[in-house]
Coordinates of C-alpha atoms in Angstrom, one line a residue:
M29 CA 15.0 -138.2 154.7
R30 CA 18.1 -140.2 152.7
W31 CA 17.6 -142.1 149.7
P32 CA 18.9 -144.7 149.4
F33 CA 18.9 -146.0 146.1
A34 CA 18.6 -142.4 143.7
C35 CA 17.3 -142.0 139.6
R36 CA 19.5 -139.3 138.6
S37 CA 20.4 -137.9 135.2
R38 CA 22.9 -135.8 133.4
L39 CA 20.2 -133.4 132.3
F40 CA 19.8 -132.8 135.5
S41 CA 23.1 -133.0 138.2
S42 CA 20.9 -130.6 140.4
G43 CA 18.6 -133.1 141.8
N44 CA 16.7 -136.1 141.0
L45 CA 14.1 -137.6 139.4
G46 CA 13.3 -140.6 141.4
S47 CA 13.9 -141.9 145.3
H48 CA 13.1 -145.4 146.9
D49 CA 13.7 -144.7 150.8
G50 CA 15.4 -148.3 150.9
I51 CA 12.3 -149.6 153.2
G52 CA 8.9 -149.7 151.0
F53 CA 8.4 -146.5 149.5
W54 CA 9.8 -144.7 146.8
T55 CA 9.2 -141.1 145.2
L56 CA 8.6 -138.7 141.8
H57 CA 9.8 -136.0 141.5
T58 CA 7.3 -134.5 139.1
A59 CA 8.6 -131.6 138.4
R60 CA 12.2 -132.8 136.7
L61 CA 10.3 -135.3 135.1
G62 CA 7.9 -133.5 132.8
S63 CA 6.6 -136.0 129.6
H64 CA 4.6 -138.9 130.3
D65 CA 7.1 -141.0 129.0
R66 CA 10.1 -140.1 131.3
Q67 CA 7.8 -140.5 134.5
H68 CA 6.1 -143.2 133.4
R69 CA 10.2 -145.3 133.2
V70 CA 11.4 -143.1 136.5
S71 CA 8.2 -144.4 138.2
V72 CA 8.9 -148.2 136.8
H73 CA 12.4 -148.2 137.9
E74 CA 11.6 -146.6 141.3
R75 CA 9.3 -150.4 141.7
L76 CA 12.1 -152.3 140.8
H77 CA 14.1 -151.6 143.3
H78 CA 10.9 -151.7 145.6
D79 CA 10.2 -155.8 143.9
L80 CA 13.9 -156.1 144.5
I81 CA 13.8 -154.7 148.2
M82 CA 10.8 -156.9 149.1
S83 CA 11.4 -160.4 147.8
T84 CA 15.1 -160.9 148.8
P85 CA 16.6 -162.1 151.9
W86 CA 18.6 -159.0 152.1
G87 CA 16.1 -156.6 150.2
L88 CA 14.6 -158.0 153.7
L89 CA 17.6 -156.8 156.1
T90 CA 18.0 -153.5 154.5
S91 CA 14.0 -152.6 154.7
V92 CA 14.2 -154.3 158.8
L93 CA 17.0 -152.1 159.2
G94 CA 15.8 -149.0 157.9
A95 CA 12.1 -149.6 159.4
L96 CA 14.0 -149.4 162.7
T97 CA 15.1 -146.2 162.2
E98 CA 12.2 -144.1 161.7
V99 CA 10.6 -145.8 165.3
A100 CA 10.1 -143.8 168.4
E101 CA 13.9 -144.0 169.4
P102 CA 15.7 -145.3 166.9
S103 CA 19.3 -146.3 167.3
I104 CA 21.7 -144.8 165.4
E105 CA 24.3 -148.1 164.9
H106 CA 20.6 -149.5 162.9
E107 CA 20.6 -146.2 161.4
D108 CA 25.0 -146.9 160.4
M109 CA 24.0 -150.9 159.8
F110 CA 20.6 -149.7 157.3
L111 CA 22.7 -146.9 155.1
R112 CA 25.3 -149.2 154.8
A113 CA 23.5 -152.4 154.2
A114 CA 22.0 -150.0 151.4
A115 CA 25.1 -148.8 149.7
W116 CA 26.4 -153.1 149.7
S117 CA 23.7 -153.4 146.9
T118 CA 23.8 -150.2 144.7
D119 CA 25.6 -152.0 141.8
V120 CA 22.7 -154.6 142.2
H121 CA 19.9 -152.8 142.3
E122 CA 20.7 -150.2 139.7
M123 CA 21.6 -153.0 137.4
Y124 CA 18.3 -154.6 138.3
A125 CA 15.9 -151.6 138.0
T126 CA 18.0 -149.7 135.1
Y127 CA 18.1 -152.8 133.2
F128 CA 14.2 -154.2 133.9
S129 CA 12.9 -150.7 132.6
I130 CA 14.2 -149.7 129.6
G131 CA 14.1 -153.7 128.2
L132 CA 15.0 -152.8 124.6
D133 CA 13.6 -149.7 124.3
R134 CA 15.9 -147.6 121.3
T135 CA 14.7 -144.3 122.2
V136 CA 15.1 -144.6 125.9
L137 CA 19.0 -146.2 124.9
D138 CA 19.9 -143.5 121.6
A139 CA 18.7 -140.9 124.0
D140 CA 21.1 -138.1 125.0
D141 CA 20.4 -138.4 128.9
L142 CA 20.1 -141.7 130.1
G143 CA 23.5 -140.6 131.8
D144 CA 27.3 -142.0 131.7
A145 CA 26.3 -144.4 135.3
Y146 CA 23.1 -145.7 134.0
R147 CA 24.2 -147.0 131.0
A148 CA 26.7 -148.6 132.3
Y149 CA 24.8 -150.0 134.7
Y150 CA 22.1 -151.0 131.3
D151 CA 25.5 -152.6 129.6
A152 CA 26.8 -154.5 132.2
A153 CA 23.2 -156.7 132.6
D154 CA 22.7 -156.9 129.1
Q155 CA 26.2 -158.1 128.5
F156 CA 26.5 -160.4 131.6
C157 CA 25.1 -163.7 129.0
P158 CA 28.0 -165.4 126.9
D159 CA 25.5 -165.5 124.0
R160 CA 24.2 -162.5 122.3
D161 CA 22.9 -164.7 119.6
T162 CA 19.7 -165.8 122.5
A163 CA 16.3 -164.0 122.2
W164 CA 15.9 -161.2 124.6
P165 CA 13.7 -162.8 127.1
A166 CA 16.0 -166.4 127.7
R167 CA 18.7 -163.5 128.1
A168 CA 16.6 -161.4 130.1
I169 CA 15.4 -164.3 132.8
F170 CA 19.0 -165.4 133.1
T171 CA 20.4 -162.1 134.1
H172 CA 17.2 -161.2 136.6
A173 CA 18.0 -165.0 138.4
A174 CA 21.4 -164.3 138.4
L175 CA 20.9 -160.9 140.1
I176 CA 18.6 -161.8 142.7
A177 CA 21.1 -164.7 143.5
A178 CA 23.5 -162.0 144.5
M179 CA 21.0 -160.6 147.0
A180 CA 20.3 -164.0 148.5
P181 CA 24.1 -164.9 150.6
V182 CA 23.6 -168.0 152.4
A183 CA 25.4 -166.4 154.9
L184 CA 23.1 -164.0 156.0
S185 CA 20.7 -166.7 157.2
D186 CA 22.7 -166.7 160.4
L187 CA 22.2 -163.4 161.3
L188 CA 18.0 -163.5 159.9
A189 CA 17.0 -165.6 162.2
R190 CA 18.6 -164.0 165.4
P191 CA 16.1 -162.8 167.8
L192 CA 16.4 -158.9 166.1
A193 CA 17.0 -157.1 169.3
T194 CA 20.4 -159.1 169.2
W195 CA 21.7 -157.6 166.2
C196 CA 24.6 -155.4 166.4
S197 CA 27.5 -153.4 163.6
E198 CA 29.9 -156.4 163.9
D199 CA 27.4 -158.9 162.7
L200 CA 26.5 -156.4 159.4
Y201 CA 30.6 -156.5 159.4
R202 CA 31.0 -160.0 159.0
L203 CA 28.9 -160.2 156.3
E204 CA 31.0 -158.0 154.3
P205 CA 32.4 -160.1 151.6
H206 CA 28.8 -162.0 150.8
H207 CA 27.4 -159.2 150.2
P208 CA 25.6 -158.3 147.5
D209 CA 27.9 -156.5 144.5
A210 CA 30.2 -158.8 146.3
R211 CA 28.9 -161.4 145.5
W212 CA 27.8 -160.5 141.7
R213 CA 31.5 -160.0 140.7
H214 CA 32.1 -163.1 141.8
I215 CA 28.8 -164.6 139.6
V216 CA 30.1 -162.7 136.5
L217 CA 33.1 -164.6 136.7
H218 CA 31.2 -167.7 136.6
K219 CA 28.9 -166.7 133.9
N220 CA 29.6 -169.3 131.2
S221 CA 29.4 -172.4 133.6
A222 CA 25.9 -171.1 134.8
W223 CA 24.9 -170.4 131.1
M224 CA 26.3 -173.9 129.6
E225 CA 24.2 -175.1 132.7
F226 CA 21.0 -173.5 131.5
R227 CA 20.7 -174.4 127.8
R228 CA 21.6 -178.1 129.6
R229 CA 18.6 -177.9 131.0
G230 CA 16.3 -176.7 128.2
L231 CA 16.3 -173.2 130.1
G232 CA 18.1 -171.5 126.6
D233 CA 14.5 -171.1 124.6
V234 CA 11.5 -169.4 126.1
P235 CA 8.6 -167.7 126.1
P236 CA 7.8 -164.3 127.6
V237 CA 8.9 -163.5 131.2
D238 CA 6.6 -164.6 133.2
R239 CA 7.0 -164.8 137.2
E240 CA 6.4 -168.2 138.0
H241 CA 9.5 -168.7 135.4
L242 CA 11.4 -166.8 137.3
I243 CA 10.9 -168.2 140.3
Y244 CA 11.7 -171.2 138.7
T245 CA 14.8 -170.2 137.4
H246 CA 16.0 -168.9 140.8
K247 CA 16.4 -172.6 141.9
E248 CA 18.0 -173.4 138.7
M249 CA 20.2 -170.6 139.4
A250 CA 21.5 -171.4 142.7
E251 CA 22.5 -175.0 141.4
A252 CA 24.4 -174.1 138.7
L253 CA 26.9 -171.0 140.9
L254 CA 26.6 -173.7 143.7
A255 CA 29.5 -176.0 141.3
A256 CA 31.7 -172.0 141.8
G257 CA 31.6 -171.5 144.9
V258 CA 28.9 -169.3 145.1
V259 CA 26.1 -170.5 147.6
T260 CA 22.4 -169.2 147.4
M261 CA 19.9 -168.5 150.1
D262 CA 17.1 -171.7 149.9
R263 CA 13.9 -170.0 149.1
D264 CA 11.8 -172.4 150.9
D265 CA 14.5 -171.5 153.6
Y266 CA 14.1 -167.6 153.8
R267 CA 10.4 -167.6 153.5
Q268 CA 10.6 -169.8 157.7
L269 CA 13.3 -166.9 158.1
I270 CA 10.6 -164.3 156.8
G271 CA 7.9 -165.7 159.5
Q272 CA 10.3 -165.8 162.1
L273 CA 11.1 -162.1 161.5
L274 CA 8.3 -160.2 160.5
P275 CA 6.3 -160.9 163.8
Q276 CA 9.3 -159.2 165.6
L277 CA 9.9 -156.5 163.5
N278 CA 6.3 -155.8 163.7
S279 CA 5.8 -155.4 167.9
Y280 CA 8.8 -152.5 167.2
L281 CA 6.7 -150.9 165.0
G282 CA 3.9 -150.7 167.0
T283 CA 1.0 -149.0 165.5
R284 CA 3.3 -148.1 162.5
P285 CA 2.6 -149.9 158.9
H286 CA 3.6 -153.8 159.3
Y287 CA 5.0 -156.0 157.5
E288 CA 2.5 -158.9 156.0
I289 CA 3.4 -162.4 154.2
V290 CA 0.6 -163.3 151.6
D291 CA 0.2 -166.8 151.5
Q292 CA -1.9 -166.9 148.0
P293 CA -1.9 -166.2 144.7
V294 CA -3.5 -162.3 144.4
E295 CA -4.8 -160.8 141.2
P296 CA -2.5 -159.7 139.2
S297 CA -5.0 -155.9 138.6
R298 CA -4.9 -155.9 142.2
A299 CA -2.0 -157.2 143.7
E300 CA -0.1 -154.3 141.1
L301 CA -2.6 -150.9 141.9
E302 CA -1.6 -151.6 146.1
E303 CA 1.9 -152.1 145.2
H304 CA 1.5 -148.6 143.7
Q305 CA 0.0 -147.3 147.1
R306 CA 3.6 -146.4 148.1
E307 CA 4.7 -143.7 146.1
R308 CA 4.8 -140.1 146.4
L309 CA 5.0 -137.0 143.9
Q310 CA 7.2 -134.7 145.4
F311 CA 6.8 -130.6 144.5
R312 CA 9.8 -129.5 145.4
D313 CA 13.1 -130.5 147.7
R314 CA 11.9 -129.6 151.5
P315 CA 8.5 -127.4 151.9
R316 CA 7.9 -124.1 152.2
R317 CA 7.3 -122.0 155.0
K318 CA 4.2 -120.3 156.6
A319 CA 4.9 -116.6 156.4
P320 CA 1.2 -115.1 158.1
A321 CA -1.3 -113.2 156.1
G322 CA -2.2 -111.7 158.9
D323 CA -6.1 -109.8 157.9
T324 CA -5.3 -109.6 154.5
L325 CA -8.1 -112.3 153.6
V326 CA -10.4 -109.5 155.1
R327 CA -8.5 -106.3 153.6
H328 CA -7.1 -107.9 150.2
W329 CA -9.6 -110.3 148.5
T330 CA -7.4 -110.2 145.3
A331 CA -4.2 -111.2 147.2
F332 CA -5.4 -115.2 147.6
A333 CA -6.7 -115.0 144.0
A334 CA -6.8 -117.6 141.3
T335 CA -7.5 -117.3 137.8
H336 CA -9.2 -120.0 135.2
P337 CA -9.9 -119.1 131.9
G338 CA -12.7 -121.5 133.0
L339 CA -13.8 -120.1 136.3
G340 CA -12.8 -116.6 135.6
V341 CA -11.6 -115.2 139.4
H342 CA -11.8 -117.8 142.0
T343 CA -9.9 -118.6 145.9
V344 CA -9.1 -121.8 146.8
L345 CA -9.9 -122.5 150.7
Y346 CA -8.6 -125.8 151.9
W347 CA -10.4 -127.7 155.0
L348 CA -7.0 -129.6 156.2
R349 CA -6.3 -131.9 159.0
A350 CA -4.0 -129.8 161.0
D351 CA -1.6 -132.5 161.4
L352 CA -1.5 -132.3 157.5
L353 CA -1.4 -129.2 156.9
E354 CA 1.5 -129.1 158.7
R355 CA 3.2 -131.9 156.3
Q356 CA 3.0 -129.6 153.7
V357 CA 3.8 -126.2 154.6
A358 CA 6.0 -125.7 157.9
G359 CA 6.6 -122.5 160.6
Q360 CA 3.7 -123.3 162.6
S361 CA 1.7 -126.2 165.0
Y362 CA -1.8 -125.5 165.4
A363 CA -4.6 -125.8 168.3
S364 CA -7.2 -126.9 166.5
S365 CA -8.0 -131.0 165.4
H366 CA -8.3 -129.1 161.7
V367 CA -7.5 -126.3 159.7
L368 CA -8.7 -123.3 157.4
A369 CA -6.9 -122.9 154.5
I370 CA -6.0 -119.9 152.0
M371 CA -2.8 -119.3 150.3
P372 CA -1.6 -117.4 146.9
G373 CA -3.6 -118.3 143.9
V374 CA -0.3 -117.4 141.7
E375 CA 3.3 -119.5 141.6
P376 CA 4.9 -118.4 144.2
D377 CA 8.5 -116.9 143.8
P378 CA 10.6 -120.3 142.9
A379 CA 13.6 -118.7 144.5
S380 CA 11.9 -117.8 147.2
D381 CA 11.0 -120.9 150.0
D382 CA 7.8 -118.8 151.6
L383 CA 5.3 -118.8 151.3
L384 CA 1.6 -116.5 152.0
L385 CA -1.0 -118.8 154.0
W386 CA -4.1 -117.4 156.0
T387 CA -5.3 -119.4 158.5
M388 CA -7.9 -120.4 161.2
N389 CA -9.7 -122.2 163.8
G390 CA -11.5 -125.1 161.1
D391 CA -12.7 -127.2 163.6
L392 CA -16.3 -125.5 162.5
G393 CA -15.9 -126.8 158.8
P394 CA -15.6 -124.8 156.0
D395 CA -18.5 -122.9 156.4
P396 CA -17.5 -119.9 158.6
V397 CA -15.3 -118.7 155.7
A398 CA -18.0 -119.7 152.8
R399 CA -20.2 -117.5 154.6
I400 CA -17.7 -114.7 154.4
F401 CA -17.1 -114.8 150.4
T402 CA -21.0 -115.4 149.7
A403 CA -22.0 -112.5 151.2
H404 CA -19.1 -110.1 149.7
D405 CA -20.3 -112.3 146.0
Q406 CA -16.5 -114.7 145.6
R407 CA -16.2 -117.6 144.0
L408 CA -14.8 -120.6 146.6
I409 CA -13.4 -124.0 145.4
V410 CA -13.2 -125.8 148.7
A411 CA -10.5 -128.2 148.6
T412 CA -10.6 -131.1 151.6
T413 CA -9.1 -135.1 152.6
L414 CA -11.3 -138.1 152.9
A415 CA -8.7 -138.4 155.9
T416 CA -10.0 -134.5 157.1
I417 CA -13.6 -135.2 156.4
A418 CA -14.2 -138.7 158.2
D419 CA -12.1 -137.4 161.6
A420 CA -13.9 -134.0 161.3
P421 CA -14.7 -133.4 165.0
D422 CA -19.4 -134.2 164.8
H423 CA -20.3 -130.3 165.1
A424 CA -18.3 -129.7 161.7
T425 CA -20.3 -128.7 158.4
S426 CA -20.5 -127.5 154.8
T427 CA -23.7 -127.0 154.1
L428 CA -23.1 -123.5 152.1
V429 CA -20.4 -125.4 150.2
P430 CA -22.3 -127.4 147.2
Q431 CA -19.3 -130.1 146.8
L432 CA -15.9 -131.0 148.5
Y433 CA -13.7 -131.5 146.4
T434 CA -11.1 -134.1 148.3
L435 CA -8.0 -135.4 147.9
I436 CA -7.7 -139.5 148.4
D437 CA -5.3 -139.6 150.7
I438 CA -5.1 -142.2 152.2
P439 CA -4.6 -145.7 150.2
M440 CA -6.7 -145.6 147.0
L441 CA -7.4 -149.9 146.5
P442 CA -9.9 -150.3 149.8
V443 CA -11.7 -147.2 149.1
L444 CA -12.3 -148.0 145.0
E445 CA -13.7 -152.5 146.9
S446 CA -15.7 -150.3 149.4
W447 CA -17.5 -148.9 146.5
A448 CA -17.8 -151.4 145.3
A449 CA -18.8 -153.8 148.0
A450 CA -21.8 -151.5 149.2
G451 CA -22.7 -151.6 145.6
A452 CA -22.6 -147.5 144.7
A453 CA -23.0 -145.9 141.6
V454 CA -19.4 -144.2 140.1
R455 CA -18.9 -142.2 137.6
W456 CA -15.7 -140.9 136.9
H457 CA -13.1 -139.3 134.7
S458 CA -9.0 -138.8 134.0
S459 CA -7.5 -135.7 132.6
W460 CA -3.5 -135.1 132.1
I461 CA -3.6 -131.8 134.3
D462 CA 0.1 -129.9 132.4
G463 CA 1.7 -127.3 134.5
P464 CA 5.4 -127.3 136.4
Y465 CA 3.8 -130.3 138.1
P466 CA 2.2 -132.1 135.5
L467 CA 0.4 -135.2 136.7
Y468 CA -3.0 -137.5 136.7
A469 CA -6.2 -136.6 138.2
F470 CA -9.3 -139.2 138.0
A471 CA -12.2 -137.8 139.6
F472 CA -15.3 -140.0 140.4
D473 CA -18.8 -139.2 141.3
V474 CA -20.2 -141.9 144.1
S475 CA -24.0 -142.1 144.8
V476 CA -22.8 -142.8 148.9
N477 CA -21.3 -139.5 149.1
P478 CA -23.0 -136.6 147.9
G479 CA -21.7 -133.4 147.9
L480 CA -17.9 -135.1 147.1
V481 CA -15.8 -134.4 144.3
L482 CA -13.4 -137.0 145.3
L483 CA -9.5 -137.5 143.1
H484 CA -7.5 -139.0 143.1
L485 CA -3.9 -137.8 141.7
T486 CA -1.7 -140.3 140.4
S487 CA 1.9 -140.5 137.7
S488 CA 1.8 -141.9 134.5
A489 CA 2.5 -145.1 136.1
G490 CA -0.3 -145.0 138.3
R491 CA -3.0 -144.2 135.9
T492 CA -2.3 -147.4 133.8
L493 CA -2.5 -149.7 136.8
L494 CA -6.0 -148.1 137.9
L495 CA -7.2 -147.8 134.3
H496 CA -6.3 -151.6 134.1
W497 CA -7.5 -152.5 137.3
L498 CA -11.3 -149.9 136.2
A499 CA -11.4 -152.4 133.1
T500 CA -10.7 -155.3 135.1
N501 CA -12.1 -155.2 138.2
A502 CA -14.9 -152.8 138.2
P503 CA -18.4 -153.1 138.6
A504 CA -20.7 -152.2 136.3
A505 CA -21.9 -149.5 137.9
F506 CA -18.4 -148.0 137.8
V507 CA -18.7 -145.8 134.8
R508 CA -16.9 -143.5 132.9
D509 CA -18.4 -140.8 132.1
R510 CA -16.7 -137.9 129.8
D511 CA -19.4 -135.5 129.9
W512 CA -19.1 -135.1 133.6
G513 CA -15.2 -134.6 133.4
A514 CA -15.3 -132.4 131.3
E515 CA -17.5 -129.8 133.1
E516 CA -15.8 -130.5 136.1
S517 CA -12.0 -129.6 134.4
A518 CA -12.1 -125.7 134.9
P519 CA -12.0 -126.8 138.9
I520 CA -9.8 -129.5 139.0
S521 CA -7.7 -128.3 136.6
S522 CA -8.0 -125.3 138.1
L523 CA -7.1 -126.7 142.0
V524 CA -4.7 -129.4 141.2
Q525 CA -2.3 -126.3 139.3
H526 CA -2.8 -124.5 143.1
L527 CA -2.5 -127.7 145.5
T528 CA 0.9 -128.4 143.1
A529 CA 2.2 -124.6 143.5
G530 CA 2.1 -124.6 147.4
W531 CA 1.9 -128.4 149.1
W532 CA 5.8 -130.4 149.3
F533 CA 3.5 -133.8 148.2
L534 CA 1.3 -136.2 147.7
D535 CA 0.8 -139.6 149.0
Q536 CA -1.9 -141.8 150.4
R537 CA -0.3 -142.5 154.0
A538 CA -2.9 -139.8 155.3
G539 CA -4.1 -142.7 157.9
Y540 CA -7.1 -142.3 159.8
R541 CA -7.1 -140.6 163.8
K542 CA -10.6 -141.9 165.0
S543 CA -10.1 -145.5 163.6
P544 CA -7.1 -147.2 163.9
G545 CA -7.8 -150.3 163.0
T546 CA -10.3 -149.4 160.0
G547 CA -7.3 -151.5 157.7
L548 CA -7.1 -148.0 156.2
E549 CA -4.2 -147.1 157.8
Y550 CA -0.9 -147.1 155.4

């Protein structure tokens, strides 16, 4: 997958720290980020790319073109248009994401790993306001409005109003003089007159940045720039164009995730958590490739054994829907709907993409393998996912497994809300799992899901948003239980370290096969 907006660091020149696909999802490369603070900063940076895409006319254009490249029969022309539209807005995107993810954080600004390119993006945005003595919130609002205006050329209106089936490369080429990076250069030439107009309207002193004030000043900026010949699309016109375009796009996408228009105010903590469901945690640049293990499981238990101070010697068994295993480990397709898989308990050779992997038909559930381990008095931890369980054959059983450690691989927010709607008693705990691929693990014990320890693995930004939702939205029956968390810490820590060593990534896009209309697909 090509990543139009990729976040790099001078300390990690071998790859990206994070990236946004230009459509609607973003990725963090956990092994390259390490610390809680850096993970949080890059996550916010990528989320800001997402906000700019989803809230502006040029962002909508880019996202729609990108979505069209992922339909069943993609067009090379759409691919070229998508990459060109993204390239023509790179400077505006990076200024926006860099400036507003760092703000006035001197720790970041004084560090030596920001990189010359990102320091230049920050400085360009920071120096846009002509009055350096004005308080930062006012300067930030002024800069924010200008960057949004750059992404809203009125010349784009005609293309967005036309039927999607008629779009072609010539349409985009005609927009070249009006693309965001070119508009930004024009806006910079007229920043003094725009600032004078802002001050005349009493916008020089403002309260801390809030969304309503930002939306208000977008109109003010458009009016301030009009006299300079920079014409910006009216927000009401943009909204009308969205209403005409998105139904067409959704018909192209078929069963793929659809675009929605949010017409009503949304509770902030819910909206933030909902958007964060688009984040993907990636552990390596490409999936490992299966090296078949043959009958190694029977002959050499220790080839797959893991060790942990709190558990001793144990083995991790994965029970997965077959397509979910194929997403994580390359090299084989499976005839059965579900697969049982075991991989070594030690970190694979980082110089090799090979992963020793033992597999068998999993349509009967984990009991066939659990029975073998029980007979040999070997400790077994069984991991699965919510999508796997939801789509399991009716005859699959796990009666020999006292607990299934179950990854939540569908959107987290609907799961939480379904527990609340069911009146479930929920005890939960969160912890930082250190190691080569550090992340946060939330564990849930839910009364309506007996026998499952449900796990949500997320970044530091995701942790902050989920804690905020739990503090503001969760019913009284949701209780943080540190004692239970301590009891489960060893198996959860071992499982997370084991999983991240072998899998390619984690996200919340597994979806359900049996019930495509549940609303839980993503």
